[in-house]
CSV table of C-alpha atoms in Angstrom, one decimal:
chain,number,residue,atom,x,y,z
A,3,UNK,CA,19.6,-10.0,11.4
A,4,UNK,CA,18.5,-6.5,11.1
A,5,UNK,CA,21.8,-5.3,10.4
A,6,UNK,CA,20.9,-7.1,6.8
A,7,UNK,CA,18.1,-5.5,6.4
A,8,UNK,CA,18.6,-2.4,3.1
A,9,UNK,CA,16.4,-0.4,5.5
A,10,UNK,CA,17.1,0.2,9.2
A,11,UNK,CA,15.3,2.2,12.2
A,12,UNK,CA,17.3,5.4,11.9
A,13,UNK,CA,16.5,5.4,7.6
A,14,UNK,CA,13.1,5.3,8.2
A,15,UNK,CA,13.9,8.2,11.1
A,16,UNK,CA,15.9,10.4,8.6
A,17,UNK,CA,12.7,10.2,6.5
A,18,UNK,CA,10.1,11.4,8.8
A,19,UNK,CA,12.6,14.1,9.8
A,20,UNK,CA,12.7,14.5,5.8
A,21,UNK,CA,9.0,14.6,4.7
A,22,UNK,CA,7.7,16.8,7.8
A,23,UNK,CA,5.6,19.5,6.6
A,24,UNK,CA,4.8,17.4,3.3
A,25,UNK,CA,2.9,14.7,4.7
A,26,UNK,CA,0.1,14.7,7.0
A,27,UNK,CA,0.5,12.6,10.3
A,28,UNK,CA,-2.6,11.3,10.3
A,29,UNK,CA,-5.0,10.3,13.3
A,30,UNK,CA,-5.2,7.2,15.1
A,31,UNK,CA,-9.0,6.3,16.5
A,32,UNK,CA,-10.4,3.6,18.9
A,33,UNK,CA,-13.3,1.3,17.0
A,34,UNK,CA,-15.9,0.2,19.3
A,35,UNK,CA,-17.7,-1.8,16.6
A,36,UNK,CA,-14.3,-4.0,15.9
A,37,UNK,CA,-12.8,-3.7,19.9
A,38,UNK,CA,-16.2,-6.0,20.9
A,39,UNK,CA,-16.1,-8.1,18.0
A,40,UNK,CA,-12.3,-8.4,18.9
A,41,UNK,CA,-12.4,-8.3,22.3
A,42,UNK,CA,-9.4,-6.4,22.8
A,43,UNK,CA,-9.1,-2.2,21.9
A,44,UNK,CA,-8.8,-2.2,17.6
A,45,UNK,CA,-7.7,1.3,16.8
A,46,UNK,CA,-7.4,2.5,12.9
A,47,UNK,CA,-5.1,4.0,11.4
A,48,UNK,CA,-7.2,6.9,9.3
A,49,UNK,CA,-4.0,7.1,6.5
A,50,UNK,CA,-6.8,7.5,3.8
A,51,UNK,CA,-6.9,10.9,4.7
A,52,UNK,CA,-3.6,11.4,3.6
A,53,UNK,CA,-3.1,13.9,1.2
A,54,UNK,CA,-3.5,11.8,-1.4
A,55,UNK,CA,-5.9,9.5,-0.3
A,56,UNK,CA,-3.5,7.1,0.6
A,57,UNK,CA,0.1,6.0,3.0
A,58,UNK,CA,2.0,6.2,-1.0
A,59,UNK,CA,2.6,10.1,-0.5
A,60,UNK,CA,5.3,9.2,2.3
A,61,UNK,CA,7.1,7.0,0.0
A,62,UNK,CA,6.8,8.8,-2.7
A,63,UNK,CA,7.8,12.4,-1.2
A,64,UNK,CA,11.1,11.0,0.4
A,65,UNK,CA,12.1,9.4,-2.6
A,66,UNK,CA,11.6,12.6,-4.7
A,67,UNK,CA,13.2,14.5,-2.2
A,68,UNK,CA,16.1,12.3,-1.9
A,69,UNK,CA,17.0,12.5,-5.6
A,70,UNK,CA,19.3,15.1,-7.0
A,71,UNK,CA,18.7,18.4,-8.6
A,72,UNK,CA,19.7,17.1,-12.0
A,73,UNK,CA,17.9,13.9,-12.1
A,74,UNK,CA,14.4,15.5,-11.1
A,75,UNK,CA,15.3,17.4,-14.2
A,76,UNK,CA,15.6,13.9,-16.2
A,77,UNK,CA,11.9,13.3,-15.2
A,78,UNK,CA,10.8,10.8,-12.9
A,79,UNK,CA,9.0,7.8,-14.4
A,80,UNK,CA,6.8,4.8,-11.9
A,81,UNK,CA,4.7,1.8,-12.7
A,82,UNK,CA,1.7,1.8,-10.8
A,83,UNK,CA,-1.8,0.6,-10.0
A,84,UNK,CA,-3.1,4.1,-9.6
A,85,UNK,CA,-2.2,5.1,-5.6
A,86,UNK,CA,1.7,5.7,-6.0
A,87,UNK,CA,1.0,7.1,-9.4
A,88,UNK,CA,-0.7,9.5,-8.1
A,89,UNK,CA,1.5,10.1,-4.9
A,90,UNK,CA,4.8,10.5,-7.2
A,91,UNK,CA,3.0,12.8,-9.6
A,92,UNK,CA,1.6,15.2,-6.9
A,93,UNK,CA,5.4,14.9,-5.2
A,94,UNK,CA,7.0,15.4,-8.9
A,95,UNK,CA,4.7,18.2,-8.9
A,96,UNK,CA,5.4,19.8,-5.9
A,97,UNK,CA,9.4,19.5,-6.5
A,98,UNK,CA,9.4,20.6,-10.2
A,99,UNK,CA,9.7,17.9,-11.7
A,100,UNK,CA,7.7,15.7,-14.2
A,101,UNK,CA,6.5,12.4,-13.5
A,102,UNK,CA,5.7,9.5,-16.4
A,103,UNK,CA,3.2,7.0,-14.7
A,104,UNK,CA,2.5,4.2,-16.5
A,105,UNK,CA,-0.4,1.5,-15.6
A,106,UNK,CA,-2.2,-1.5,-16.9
A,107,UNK,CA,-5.5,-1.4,-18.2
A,108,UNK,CA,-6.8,-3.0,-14.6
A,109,UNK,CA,-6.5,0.2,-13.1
A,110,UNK,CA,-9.7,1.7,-12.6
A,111,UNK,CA,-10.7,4.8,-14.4
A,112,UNK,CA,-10.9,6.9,-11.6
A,113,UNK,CA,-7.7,6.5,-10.3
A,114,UNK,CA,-6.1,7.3,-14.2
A,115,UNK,CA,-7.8,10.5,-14.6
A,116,UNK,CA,-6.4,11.9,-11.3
A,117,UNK,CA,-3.1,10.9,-12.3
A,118,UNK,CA,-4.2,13.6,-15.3
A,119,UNK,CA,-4.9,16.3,-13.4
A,120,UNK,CA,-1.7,16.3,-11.5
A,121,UNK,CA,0.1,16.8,-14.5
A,122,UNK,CA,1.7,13.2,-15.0
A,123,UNK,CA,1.9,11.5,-18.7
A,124,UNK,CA,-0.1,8.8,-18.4
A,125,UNK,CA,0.8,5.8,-20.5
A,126,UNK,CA,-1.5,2.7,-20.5
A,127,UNK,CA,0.4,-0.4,-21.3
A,128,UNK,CA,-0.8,-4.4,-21.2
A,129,UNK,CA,-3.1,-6.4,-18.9
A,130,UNK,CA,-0.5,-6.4,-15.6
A,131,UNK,CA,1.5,-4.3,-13.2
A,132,UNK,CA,4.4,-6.1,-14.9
A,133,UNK,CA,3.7,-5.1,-18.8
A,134,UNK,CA,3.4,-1.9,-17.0
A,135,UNK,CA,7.0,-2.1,-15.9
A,136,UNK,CA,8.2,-3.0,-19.3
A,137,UNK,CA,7.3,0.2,-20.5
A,138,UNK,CA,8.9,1.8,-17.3
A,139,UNK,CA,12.2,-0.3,-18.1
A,140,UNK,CA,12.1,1.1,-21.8
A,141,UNK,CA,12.1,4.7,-21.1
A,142,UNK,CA,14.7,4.5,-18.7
A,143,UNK,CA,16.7,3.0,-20.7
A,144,UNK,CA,16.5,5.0,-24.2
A,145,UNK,CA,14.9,8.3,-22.7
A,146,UNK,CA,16.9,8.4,-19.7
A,147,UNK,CA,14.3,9.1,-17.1
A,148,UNK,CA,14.9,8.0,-13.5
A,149,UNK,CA,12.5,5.5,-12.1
A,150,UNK,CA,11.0,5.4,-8.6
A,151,UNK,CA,9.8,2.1,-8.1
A,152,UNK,CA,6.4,1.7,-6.1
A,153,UNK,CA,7.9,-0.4,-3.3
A,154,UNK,CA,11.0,-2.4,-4.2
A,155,UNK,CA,13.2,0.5,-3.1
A,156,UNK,CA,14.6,1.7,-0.1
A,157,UNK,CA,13.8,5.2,0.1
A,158,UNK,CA,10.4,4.5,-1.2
A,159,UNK,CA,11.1,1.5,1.7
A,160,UNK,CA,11.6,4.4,4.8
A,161,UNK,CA,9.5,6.7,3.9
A,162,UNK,CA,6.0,4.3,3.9
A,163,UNK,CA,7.7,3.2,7.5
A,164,UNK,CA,7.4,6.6,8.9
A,165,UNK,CA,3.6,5.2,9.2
A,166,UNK,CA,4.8,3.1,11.6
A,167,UNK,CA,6.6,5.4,14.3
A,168,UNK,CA,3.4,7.4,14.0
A,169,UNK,CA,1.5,4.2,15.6
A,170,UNK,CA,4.3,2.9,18.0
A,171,UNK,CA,4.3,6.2,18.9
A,172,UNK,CA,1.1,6.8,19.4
A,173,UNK,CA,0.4,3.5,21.1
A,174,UNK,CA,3.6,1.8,22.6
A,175,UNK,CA,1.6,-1.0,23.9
A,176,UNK,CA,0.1,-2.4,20.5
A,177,UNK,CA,0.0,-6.0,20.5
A,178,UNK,CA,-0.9,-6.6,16.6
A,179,UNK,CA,-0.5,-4.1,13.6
A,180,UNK,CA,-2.4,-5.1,10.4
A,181,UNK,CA,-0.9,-4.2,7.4
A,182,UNK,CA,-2.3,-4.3,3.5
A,183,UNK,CA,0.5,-6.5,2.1
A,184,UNK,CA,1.4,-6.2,-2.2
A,185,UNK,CA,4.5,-5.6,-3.5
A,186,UNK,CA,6.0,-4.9,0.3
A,187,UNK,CA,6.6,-1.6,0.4
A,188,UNK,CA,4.3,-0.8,3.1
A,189,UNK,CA,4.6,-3.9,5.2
A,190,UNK,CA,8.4,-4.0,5.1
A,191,UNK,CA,8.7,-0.3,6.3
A,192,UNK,CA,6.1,-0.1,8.4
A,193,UNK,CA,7.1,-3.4,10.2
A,194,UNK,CA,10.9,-2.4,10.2
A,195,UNK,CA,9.8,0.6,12.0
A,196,UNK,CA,7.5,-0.9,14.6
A,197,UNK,CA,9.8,-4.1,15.5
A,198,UNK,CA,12.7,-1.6,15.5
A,199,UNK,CA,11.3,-0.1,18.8
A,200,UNK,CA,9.4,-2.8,20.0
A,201,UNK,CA,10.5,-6.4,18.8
A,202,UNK,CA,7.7,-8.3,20.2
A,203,UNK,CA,4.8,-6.4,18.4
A,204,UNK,CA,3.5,-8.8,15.8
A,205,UNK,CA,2.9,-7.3,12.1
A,206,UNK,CA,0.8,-9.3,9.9
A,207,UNK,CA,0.2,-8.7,6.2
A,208,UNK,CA,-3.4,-9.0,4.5
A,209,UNK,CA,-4.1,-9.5,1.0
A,210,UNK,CA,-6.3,-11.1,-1.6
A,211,UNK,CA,-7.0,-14.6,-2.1
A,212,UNK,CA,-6.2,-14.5,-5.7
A,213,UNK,CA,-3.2,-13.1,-7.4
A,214,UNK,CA,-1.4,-12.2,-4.2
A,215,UNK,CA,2.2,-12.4,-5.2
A,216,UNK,CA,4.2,-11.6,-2.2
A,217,UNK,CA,2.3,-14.6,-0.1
A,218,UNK,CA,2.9,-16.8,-3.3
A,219,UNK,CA,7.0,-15.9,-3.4
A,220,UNK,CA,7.3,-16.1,0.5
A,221,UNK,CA,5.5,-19.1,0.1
A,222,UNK,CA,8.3,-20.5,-2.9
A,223,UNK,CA,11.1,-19.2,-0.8
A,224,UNK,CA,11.7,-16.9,-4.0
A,225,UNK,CA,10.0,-14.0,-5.8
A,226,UNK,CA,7.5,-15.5,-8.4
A,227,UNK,CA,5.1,-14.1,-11.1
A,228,UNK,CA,1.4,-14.8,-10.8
A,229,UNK,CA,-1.5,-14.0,-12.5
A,230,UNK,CA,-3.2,-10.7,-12.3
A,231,UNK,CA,-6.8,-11.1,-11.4
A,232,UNK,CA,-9.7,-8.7,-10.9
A,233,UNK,CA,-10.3,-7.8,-7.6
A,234,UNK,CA,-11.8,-5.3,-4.8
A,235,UNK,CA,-8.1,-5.2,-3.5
A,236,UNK,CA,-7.2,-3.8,-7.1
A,237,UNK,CA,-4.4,-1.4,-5.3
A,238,UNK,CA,-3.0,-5.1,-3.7
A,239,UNK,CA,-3.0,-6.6,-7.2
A,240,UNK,CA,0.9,-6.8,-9.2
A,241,UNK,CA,4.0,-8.9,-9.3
A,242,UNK,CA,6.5,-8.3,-6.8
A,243,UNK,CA,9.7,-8.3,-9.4
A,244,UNK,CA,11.6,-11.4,-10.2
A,245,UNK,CA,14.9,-9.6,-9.3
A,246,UNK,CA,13.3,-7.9,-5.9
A,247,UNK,CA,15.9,-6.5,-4.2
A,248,UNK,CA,14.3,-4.5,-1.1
A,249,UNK,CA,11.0,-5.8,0.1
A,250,UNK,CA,10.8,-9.7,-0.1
A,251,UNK,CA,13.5,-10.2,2.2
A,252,UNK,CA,12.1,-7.6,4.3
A,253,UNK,CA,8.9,-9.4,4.4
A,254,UNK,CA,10.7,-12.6,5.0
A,255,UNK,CA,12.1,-11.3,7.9
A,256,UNK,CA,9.5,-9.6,9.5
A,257,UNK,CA,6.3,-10.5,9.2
A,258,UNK,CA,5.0,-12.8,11.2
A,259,UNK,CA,1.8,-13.7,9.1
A,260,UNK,CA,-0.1,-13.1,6.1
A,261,UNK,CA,-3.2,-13.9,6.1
A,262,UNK,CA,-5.5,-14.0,2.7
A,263,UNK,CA,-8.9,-12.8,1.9
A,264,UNK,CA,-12.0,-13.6,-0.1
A,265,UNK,CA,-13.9,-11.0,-2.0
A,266,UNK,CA,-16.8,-11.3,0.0
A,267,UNK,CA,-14.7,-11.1,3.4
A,268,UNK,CA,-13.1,-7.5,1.4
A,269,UNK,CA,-16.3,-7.0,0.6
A,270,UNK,CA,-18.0,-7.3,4.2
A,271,UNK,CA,-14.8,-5.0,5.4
A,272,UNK,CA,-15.4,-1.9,2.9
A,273,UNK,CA,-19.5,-2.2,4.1
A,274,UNK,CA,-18.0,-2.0,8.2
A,275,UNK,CA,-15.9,0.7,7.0
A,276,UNK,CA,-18.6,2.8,5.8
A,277,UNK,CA,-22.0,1.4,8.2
A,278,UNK,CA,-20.2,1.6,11.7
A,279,UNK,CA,-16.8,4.0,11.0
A,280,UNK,CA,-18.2,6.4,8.6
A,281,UNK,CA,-15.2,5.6,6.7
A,282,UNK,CA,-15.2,5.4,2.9
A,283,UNK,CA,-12.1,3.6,1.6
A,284,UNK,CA,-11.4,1.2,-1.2
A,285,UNK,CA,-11.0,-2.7,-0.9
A,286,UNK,CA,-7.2,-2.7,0.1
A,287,UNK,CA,-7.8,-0.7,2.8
A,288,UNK,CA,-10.3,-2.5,4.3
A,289,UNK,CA,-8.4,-6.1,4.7
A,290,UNK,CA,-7.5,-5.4,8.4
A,291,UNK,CA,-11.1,-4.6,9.1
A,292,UNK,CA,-11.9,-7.9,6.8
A,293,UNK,CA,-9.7,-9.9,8.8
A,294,UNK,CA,-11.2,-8.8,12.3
A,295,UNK,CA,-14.7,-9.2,11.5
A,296,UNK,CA,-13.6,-13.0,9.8
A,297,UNK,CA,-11.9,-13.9,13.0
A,298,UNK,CA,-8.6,-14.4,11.1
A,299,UNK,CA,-6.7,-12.3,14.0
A,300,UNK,CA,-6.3,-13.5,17.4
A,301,UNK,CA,-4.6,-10.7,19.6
A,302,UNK,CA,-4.1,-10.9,23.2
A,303,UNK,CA,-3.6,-7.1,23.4
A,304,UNK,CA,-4.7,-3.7,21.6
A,305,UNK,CA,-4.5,-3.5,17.8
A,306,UNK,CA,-4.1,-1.4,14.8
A,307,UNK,CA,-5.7,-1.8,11.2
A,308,UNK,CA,-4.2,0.0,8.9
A,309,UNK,CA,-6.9,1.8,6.3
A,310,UNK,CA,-4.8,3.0,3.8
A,311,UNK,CA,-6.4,4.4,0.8
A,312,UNK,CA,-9.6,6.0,0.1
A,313,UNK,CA,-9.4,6.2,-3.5
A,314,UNK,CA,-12.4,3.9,-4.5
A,315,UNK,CA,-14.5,4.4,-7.6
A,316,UNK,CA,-17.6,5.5,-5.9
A,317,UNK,CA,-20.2,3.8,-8.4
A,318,UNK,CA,-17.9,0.8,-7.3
A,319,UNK,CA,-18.2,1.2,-3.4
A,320,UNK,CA,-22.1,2.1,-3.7
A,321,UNK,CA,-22.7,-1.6,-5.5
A,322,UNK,CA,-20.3,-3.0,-2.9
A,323,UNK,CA,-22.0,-1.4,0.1
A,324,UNK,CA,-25.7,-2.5,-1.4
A,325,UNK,CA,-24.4,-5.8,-1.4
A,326,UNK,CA,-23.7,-6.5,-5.5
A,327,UNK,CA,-20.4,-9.5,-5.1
A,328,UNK,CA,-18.8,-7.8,-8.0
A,329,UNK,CA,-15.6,-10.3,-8.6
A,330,UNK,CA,-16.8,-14.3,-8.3
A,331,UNK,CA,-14.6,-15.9,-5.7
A,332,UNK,CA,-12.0,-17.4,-8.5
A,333,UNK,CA,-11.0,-13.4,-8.6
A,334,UNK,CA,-12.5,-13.2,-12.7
């Protein structure tokens, strides 16, 4: 089967050899908090202290850095909800190039204005990552600029898997590797990477309860639309793409869970974060750590949470750590 897959081990190896020096490998670092709630070693995985505050600079850099001279010139245009925005605008930026992101009006404020002062045109479009993508779809198509997709592609594909030979690298024995699960683009690269050594290590995906499209179109057998809802995991929020060609077969492959999340269980994992990790990251970042501390992972042997992205509005995390539910359970 893996020979089907539009990513393979050695991809996602020509990446990392790609974005070295670009990209920081970040650190890996035993919880004790989570290993005796667990009862087995629980190590994170600190990618919010990526460069960018998130794991989207990898994607983003090699799929910059795989394009040509003359279509960086054409500009380089994304949909996003705010992390690979800002991942392909600083990697536009470093390359020379100018990036268009555009985003729906559910991406928080914070997130937009660093897009800003990267240098991106910003374009606000519509109530969903989709409407969002409309507006991608219409400047690449009567301005000419090149798209780089925020998952559904296989560059973008190889270079969030170089997260993964960090951690199989850095722990050959993991048993379980929790990984934030939207659009794919992280969970099909980093568990292409992982299984590709190690076959028998289990990657699970985590999302929201509400909204969560890739559970939904694994769950239909095909990739389907769903409602965009409100929620802590706002970078987990967005459609997957009715004509997905990269990550939903991926995810169909290779995961061998995914497991959802209420608000108040995101909720509880952002407060852990910060209380026993000293750890500030937003609500995407902290499903694996919400999924420990709800007993919705069994493991028989050590395992990695992913946290990866820090870029939370911070009036948003101080309500959330002082206990305010800020989305009802029904996501609105």
């Amino acid at each position: 089967m893996a020979s089907t897959w539009p990513v393979s081990l050695e991809d996602i190896r020509a990446a990392a050899r790609r974005i070295a020096g670009r990209v920081r490998v970040t650190a890996m670092a035993q919880s004790v908090s989570l290993s005796e709630i667990a009862g087995v070693p629980v190590h994170l995985k600190l990618e919010h202290h990526q460069t960018t505050g998130s794991f989207k600079l990898r994607g983003a850099t090699n799929a910059v850095l795989s394009l040509s001279p003359a279509e960086r010139a054409r500009g380089i245009v994304a949909a996003s909800t705010g992390n690979h925005g800002r991942a392909l605008a600083y990697a536009a930026e470093a390359e020379g190039a100018v990036a268009t992101i555009c985003m729906s009006r559910l991406v928080p404020e914070n997130k937009v204005s660093e897009i800003r002062r990267l240098g991106a045109d910003v374009r606000i479009v519509g109530r969903s990552q989709d409407e969002a993508q409309q507006e991608v779809d219409r400047l690449v198509r009567e301005v000419g600029l090149v798209m780089v997709p925020p998952f559904d592609h296989p560059a973008v594909v190889a270079g969030q898997g170089t997260l993964g030979l960090e951690i199989i690298g850095a722990l050959q024995q993991v048993s379980t590797v929790l990984v934030p699960l939207s659009g794919g683009g992280l969970a099909a690269g980093v568990a292409a990477a992982i299984k590709g050594v190690n076959p028998k290590t289990k990657v699970i995906g985590l999302t929201m309860e509400r909204g969560a499209a890739m559970k939904a179109s694994l769950d239909a057998g095909r990739p389907v639309q769903v409602e965009e809802l409100p929620s802590l995991a706002d970078s987990l929020g967005g459609g997957i793409g009715l004509d997905n060609h990269v990550t939903f077969a991926m995810c169909r492959d290779l995961l061998d869970d995914v497991i959802l999340l209420s608000e108040a269980e995101i909720a509880a994992g952002m407060r852990h974060a910060y209380a026993l990790e000293r750890e500030i990251v937003e609500g995407a970042a902290a499903v694996g750590i919400a999924a420990l501390l709800a007993g919705k992972v069994r493991a028989n042997g050590p395992v990695v949470a992913i946290l990866s992205g820090r870029n939370v509005d911070m009036e948003q995390h101080r309500r959330v750590i002082n206990g305010e539910m800020l989305f009802a359970e029904d996501g609105r």
